PDB file of C-alpha atoms in Angstrom:
ATOM      1  CA  MET H   1       8.577 -19.237  -1.984  1.00 53.00           C
ATOM      2  CA  GLU H   2      10.088 -19.312   1.465  1.00 75.00           C
ATOM      3  CA  PHE H   3      12.623 -16.757   0.231  1.00 77.00           C
ATOM      4  CA  THR H   4      10.191 -14.034  -0.338  1.00 83.00           C
ATOM      5  CA  LYS H   5       7.780 -14.972   2.676  1.00 84.00           C
ATOM      6  CA  GLN H   6       8.722 -11.921   4.867  1.00 86.00           C
ATOM      7  CA  THR H   7       8.186  -9.534   1.808  1.00 88.00           C
ATOM      8  CA  ARG H   8       4.819 -10.847   1.160  1.00 90.00           C
ATOM      9  CA  ALA H   9       3.479 -11.187   4.695  1.00 91.00           C
ATOM     10  CA  SER H  10       4.889  -7.219   4.788  1.00 91.00           C
ATOM     11  CA  PHE H  11       2.446  -6.315   1.972  1.00 92.00           C
ATOM     12  CA  ASP H  12      -0.224  -8.457   3.503  1.00 92.00           C
ATOM     13  CA  GLN H  13       0.172  -6.445   6.655  1.00 93.00           C
ATOM     14  CA  PHE H  14      -0.004  -3.338   4.624  1.00 92.00           C
ATOM     15  CA  LEU H  15      -3.379  -4.158   3.049  1.00 92.00           C
ATOM     16  CA  ASP H  16      -4.738  -4.838   6.421  1.00 92.00           C
ATOM     17  CA  TYR H  17      -3.640  -1.461   7.789  1.00 91.00           C
ATOM     18  CA  LEU H  18      -4.878   0.304   4.281  1.00 90.00           C
ATOM     19  CA  PRO H  19      -8.144   1.146   5.541  1.00 89.00           C
ATOM     20  CA  VAL H  20      -6.770   2.806   8.534  1.00 90.00           C
ATOM     21  CA  LEU H  21      -4.664   4.810   6.339  1.00 88.00           C
ATOM     22  CA  PHE H  22      -7.935   6.031   4.287  1.00 86.00           C
ATOM     23  CA  PHE H  23      -9.987   6.726   7.505  1.00 87.00           C
ATOM     24  CA  LYS H  24      -7.202   9.125   9.066  1.00 85.00           C
ATOM     25  CA  ARG H  25      -6.969  11.036   5.879  1.00 83.00           C
ATOM     26  CA  LYS H  26      -9.974  13.523   5.918  1.00 83.00           C
ATOM     27  CA  VAL H  27     -10.308  16.283   3.438  1.00 86.00           C
ATOM     28  CA  HIS H  28     -11.584  19.429   4.836  1.00 85.00           C
ATOM     29  CA  ALA H  29     -12.196  22.850   3.163  1.00 87.00           C
ATOM     30  CA  ASN H  30     -13.456  26.308   4.380  1.00 86.00           C
ATOM     31  CA  ASP H  31     -14.726  29.153   2.541  1.00 84.00           C
ATOM     32  CA  PHE H  32     -15.410  32.337   4.256  1.00 82.00           C
ATOM     33  CA  THR H  33     -17.974  34.602   2.534  1.00 78.00           C
ATOM     34  CA  SER H  34     -20.031  37.621   3.617  1.00 79.00           C
ATOM     35  CA  THR H  35     -22.640  35.309   4.719  1.00 80.00           C
ATOM     36  CA  GLY H  36     -20.279  33.451   7.146  1.00 81.00           C
ATOM     37  CA  GLU H  37     -18.267  30.549   7.198  1.00 83.00           C
ATOM     38  CA  LYS H  38     -19.163  27.370   4.760  1.00 86.00           C
ATOM     39  CA  TRP H  39     -17.005  24.044   5.174  1.00 88.00           C
ATOM     40  CA  ILE H  40     -17.165  20.559   3.824  1.00 89.00           C
ATOM     41  CA  GLU H  41     -15.285  17.382   5.010  1.00 91.00           C
ATOM     42  CA  LEU H  42     -14.940  14.039   3.214  1.00 91.00           C
ATOM     43  CA  GLN H  43     -14.056  11.068   5.339  1.00 91.00           C
ATOM     44  CA  PHE H  44     -13.268   7.733   3.773  1.00 91.00           C
ATOM     45  CA  VAL H  45     -14.514   4.613   5.206  1.00 91.00           C
ATOM     46  CA  GLY H  46     -14.234   0.876   4.720  1.00 87.00           C
ATOM     47  CA  CYS H  47     -11.426   0.740   2.068  1.00 89.00           C
ATOM     48  CA  LYS H  48     -11.746  -2.559  -0.170  1.00 92.00           C
ATOM     49  CA  VAL H  49      -9.283  -3.918  -2.304  1.00 92.00           C
ATOM     50  CA  LYS H  50     -11.111  -5.845  -5.340  1.00 92.00           C
ATOM     51  CA  SER H  51      -9.242  -8.595  -7.618  1.00 91.00           C
ATOM     52  CA  PRO H  52      -7.002  -7.317 -10.468  1.00 93.00           C
ATOM     53  CA  THR H  53      -9.072  -6.036 -13.483  1.00 90.00           C
ATOM     54  CA  MET H  54      -8.574  -4.332 -16.741  1.00 90.00           C
ATOM     55  CA  LEU H  55     -10.592  -1.675 -18.297  1.00 87.00           C
ATOM     56  CA  GLU H  56     -10.352  -1.709 -21.971  1.00 89.00           C
ATOM     57  CA  ALA H  57     -10.881   0.854 -24.314  1.00 90.00           C
ATOM     58  CA  ASP H  58     -14.393  -0.132 -25.382  1.00 92.00           C
ATOM     59  CA  GLY H  59     -15.654   0.000 -21.884  1.00 88.00           C
ATOM     60  CA  ASN H  60     -15.349  -4.012 -21.002  1.00 91.00           C
ATOM     61  CA  VAL H  61     -13.975  -4.996 -17.865  1.00 89.00           C
ATOM     62  CA  HIS H  62     -12.171  -8.349 -17.443  1.00 91.00           C
ATOM     63  CA  SER H  63      -9.704 -10.014 -14.888  1.00 92.00           C
ATOM     64  CA  LEU H  64      -6.150  -9.392 -15.182  1.00 92.00           C
ATOM     65  CA  THR H  65      -3.538 -12.030 -15.097  1.00 93.00           C
ATOM     66  CA  PRO H  66       0.418 -11.686 -14.550  1.00 93.00           C
ATOM     67  CA  GLN H  67       1.195 -12.883 -17.982  1.00 93.00           C
ATOM     68  CA  GLU H  68      -0.938 -10.591 -19.548  1.00 93.00           C
ATOM     69  CA  CYS H  69       0.514  -7.449 -18.015  1.00 94.00           C
ATOM     70  CA  ARG H  70       4.045  -9.070 -19.147  1.00 94.00           C
ATOM     71  CA  ASP H  71       2.786  -9.354 -22.650  1.00 95.00           C
ATOM     72  CA  ARG H  72       0.723  -6.156 -22.954  1.00 94.00           C
ATOM     73  CA  ASN H  73       3.071  -3.776 -20.743  1.00 95.00           C
ATOM     74  CA  LEU H  74       0.508  -3.222 -18.379  1.00 94.00           C
ATOM     75  CA  THR H  75       0.862  -2.848 -14.375  1.00 95.00           C
ATOM     76  CA  TYR H  76      -0.772  -5.643 -12.124  1.00 95.00           C
ATOM     77  CA  SER H  77      -3.136  -3.710 -10.110  1.00 94.00           C
ATOM     78  CA  SER H  78      -6.496  -3.839  -8.456  1.00 94.00           C
ATOM     79  CA  PRO H  79      -9.055  -1.100  -7.900  1.00 94.00           C
ATOM     80  CA  ILE H  80      -9.704   0.342  -4.533  1.00 94.00           C
ATOM     81  CA  TYR H  81     -13.218   1.332  -3.447  1.00 94.00           C
ATOM     82  CA  ALA H  82     -14.362   3.080  -0.036  1.00 93.00           C
ATOM     83  CA  ASP H  83     -17.491   4.762   1.177  1.00 93.00           C
ATOM     84  CA  VAL H  84     -17.157   8.439   1.213  1.00 93.00           C
ATOM     85  CA  HIS H  85     -18.903  10.264   3.887  1.00 93.00           C
ATOM     86  CA  ILE H  86     -19.869  13.946   3.174  1.00 92.00           C
ATOM     87  CA  HIS H  87     -20.534  16.298   5.784  1.00 91.00           C
ATOM     88  CA  GLY H  88     -20.999  20.294   5.601  1.00 88.00           C
ATOM     89  CA  SER H  89     -22.415  23.258   7.103  1.00 85.00           C
ATOM     90  CA  GLY H  90     -26.118  23.879   6.045  1.00 80.00           C
ATOM     91  CA  ARG H  91     -26.324  20.446   4.457  1.00 83.00           C
ATOM     92  CA  PRO H  92     -27.492  16.957   5.530  1.00 90.00           C
ATOM     93  CA  SER H  93     -24.605  14.368   5.710  1.00 91.00           C
ATOM     94  CA  THR H  94     -24.686  11.982   2.851  1.00 93.00           C
ATOM     95  CA  VAL H  95     -22.902   8.623   1.834  1.00 94.00           C
ATOM     96  CA  LEU H  96     -21.541   7.889  -1.546  1.00 93.00           C
ATOM     97  CA  PRO H  97     -21.085   4.135  -1.429  1.00 94.00           C
ATOM     98  CA  ASP H  98     -18.337   2.073  -3.216  1.00 93.00           C
ATOM     99  CA  THR H  99     -16.532   5.091  -4.688  1.00 93.00           C
ATOM    100  CA  TYR H 100     -13.572   4.317  -7.014  1.00 92.00           C
ATOM    101  CA  MET H 101     -10.399   5.599  -5.179  1.00 91.00           C
ATOM    102  CA  GLY H 102      -7.597   4.514  -7.405  1.00 92.00           C
ATOM    103  CA  LYS H 103      -5.488   1.362  -8.387  1.00 93.00           C
ATOM    104  CA  LEU H 104      -2.898  -0.289  -6.299  1.00 94.00           C
ATOM    105  CA  PRO H 105      -0.199  -2.391  -7.832  1.00 95.00           C
ATOM    106  CA  ILE H 106      -0.602  -6.130  -6.508  1.00 95.00           C
ATOM    107  CA  MET H 107       2.462  -8.234  -5.354  1.00 94.00           C
ATOM    108  CA  LEU H 108       2.493 -11.642  -7.019  1.00 93.00           C
ATOM    109  CA  GLY H 109       1.742 -14.099  -4.227  1.00 91.00           C
ATOM    110  CA  SER H 110       0.018 -11.769  -1.756  1.00 92.00           C
ATOM    111  CA  ARG H 111      -3.511 -12.563  -0.277  1.00 91.00           C
ATOM    112  CA  VAL H 112      -5.194 -10.553  -2.901  1.00 92.00           C
ATOM    113  CA  ASP H 113      -3.463 -12.331  -5.967  1.00 91.00           C
ATOM    114  CA  PRO H 114      -6.017 -14.901  -7.289  1.00 90.00           C
ATOM    115  CA  ASN H 115      -3.736 -16.089  -9.637  1.00 87.00           C
ATOM    116  CA  PRO H 116      -1.434 -19.153  -9.301  1.00 88.00           C
ATOM    117  CA  PRO H 117       2.200 -18.850 -10.098  1.00 86.00           C
ATOM    118  CA  ASP H 118       3.070 -19.411 -13.884  1.00 83.00           C
ATOM    119  CA  CYS H 119       6.157 -21.480 -12.984  1.00 86.00           C
ATOM    120  CA  PRO H 120       6.677 -23.693  -9.782  1.00 87.00           C
ATOM    121  CA  TYR H 121       9.804 -22.359  -9.063  1.00 88.00           C
ATOM    122  CA  ASP H 122       8.665 -18.642  -9.053  1.00 87.00           C
ATOM    123  CA  PRO H 123       9.646 -17.269  -5.797  1.00 88.00           C
ATOM    124  CA  LEU H 124       6.644 -14.454  -6.160  1.00 91.00           C
ATOM    125  CA  GLY H 125       6.863 -11.181  -3.713  1.00 91.00           C
ATOM    126  CA  TYR H 126       7.324  -8.825  -6.684  1.00 93.00           C
ATOM    127  CA  PHE H 127       5.489  -6.707  -8.792  1.00 95.00           C
ATOM    128  CA  ILE H 128       4.392  -5.949 -12.265  1.00 95.00           C
ATOM    129  CA  ILE H 129       4.734  -2.477 -13.535  1.00 95.00           C
ATOM    130  CA  ASN H 130       4.277  -1.554 -17.086  1.00 95.00           C
ATOM    131  CA  GLY H 131       5.064  -4.922 -18.140  1.00 93.00           C
ATOM    132  CA  GLY H 132       8.391  -5.246 -16.161  1.00 93.00           C
ATOM    133  CA  GLU H 133       9.221  -7.236 -12.925  1.00 93.00           C
ATOM    134  CA  LYS H 134       9.890  -4.956  -9.886  1.00 93.00           C
ATOM    135  CA  SER H 135      10.950  -5.997  -6.542  1.00 89.00           C
ATOM    136  CA  ILE H 136      11.463  -4.257  -3.286  1.00 83.00           C
ATOM    137  CA  VAL H 137      15.035  -4.739  -1.872  1.00 78.00           C
ATOM    138  CA  LEU H 138      14.961  -4.282   1.895  1.00 70.00           C
ATOM    139  CA  GLN H 139      17.876  -2.627   3.259  1.00 72.00           C
ATOM    140  CA  LYS H 140      19.461  -2.339   6.700  1.00 72.00           C
ATOM    141  CA  ALA H 141      20.736   1.281   7.023  1.00 72.00           C
ATOM    142  CA  HIS H 142      22.441   3.118   9.785  1.00 68.00           C
ATOM    143  CA  ALA H 143      20.637   5.338  12.087  1.00 68.00           C
ATOM    144  CA  HIS H 144      22.086   8.822  11.631  1.00 74.00           C
ATOM    145  CA  ASN H 145      22.457  11.248  14.697  1.00 77.00           C
ATOM    146  CA  ALA H 146      21.540   8.474  17.160  1.00 78.00           C
ATOM    147  CA  MET H 147      23.884   7.386  19.853  1.00 77.00           C
ATOM    148  CA  ARG H 148      25.097   3.777  19.868  1.00 79.00           C
ATOM    149  CA  VAL H 149      26.602   1.928  22.729  1.00 83.00           C
ATOM    150  CA  MET H 150      28.966  -0.683  21.874  1.00 84.00           C
ATOM    151  CA  HIS H 151      30.590  -3.184  24.288  1.00 87.00           C
ATOM    152  CA  LYS H 152      33.529  -5.692  23.959  1.00 87.00           C
ATOM    153  CA  GLN H 153      35.062  -7.990  26.714  1.00 88.00           C
ATOM    154  CA  VAL H 154      38.665  -8.924  26.472  1.00 88.00           C
ATOM    155  CA  SER H 155      40.477 -11.136  29.116  1.00 89.00           C
ATOM    156  CA  GLY H 156      37.639 -10.078  31.612  1.00 88.00           C
ATOM    157  CA  ILE H 157      37.888  -6.522  31.306  1.00 89.00           C
ATOM    158  CA  HIS H 158      34.810  -4.881  30.037  1.00 88.00           C
ATOM    159  CA  HIS H 159      35.453  -2.039  27.307  1.00 86.00           C
ATOM    160  CA  TRP H 160      32.589   0.517  26.452  1.00 85.00           C
ATOM    161  CA  ALA H 161      32.375   3.069  23.640  1.00 84.00           C
ATOM    162  CA  ILE H 162      29.627   5.501  22.619  1.00 82.00           C
ATOM    163  CA  ALA H 163      29.486   6.588  19.009  1.00 78.00           C
ATOM    164  CA  CYS H 164      27.343   9.080  17.179  1.00 75.00           C
ATOM    165  CA  LYS H 165      27.375   9.034  13.273  1.00 72.00           C
TER     166      LYS H 165
END
């Protein structure tokens, strides 16, 4: 599990930042009519990620396990809820509490994954999407159009070079 510790920590940090991402994204619409300008604004506050669940065709909701997702070709995901604040011209502000915003795939071994690993040798740190295990591969890439300074010392003589790719 130490092998994927950094990946899981990164996903957990993303979950911490998710309410900020929702709050920064406001929806604003204007309409210009003969009677004047009308506008409405939606603001998302208090984003919450619930535990992984599945809504069946008959309307039943039950908790979801990674093995069930593998067996039924499902995505291991959790619903996201937020309070929607509605502001508009000529109307009082209202709040729609706990509004369903969508589903978020859950990384196995993250803090929102309530299920223990199926195998003690499973490193976790991956997603189950449509029944398949998907992992994120971190890459180190060159920074294009950036100056890089290189230094090398040979026999007491300093050599410097600047490169731009």
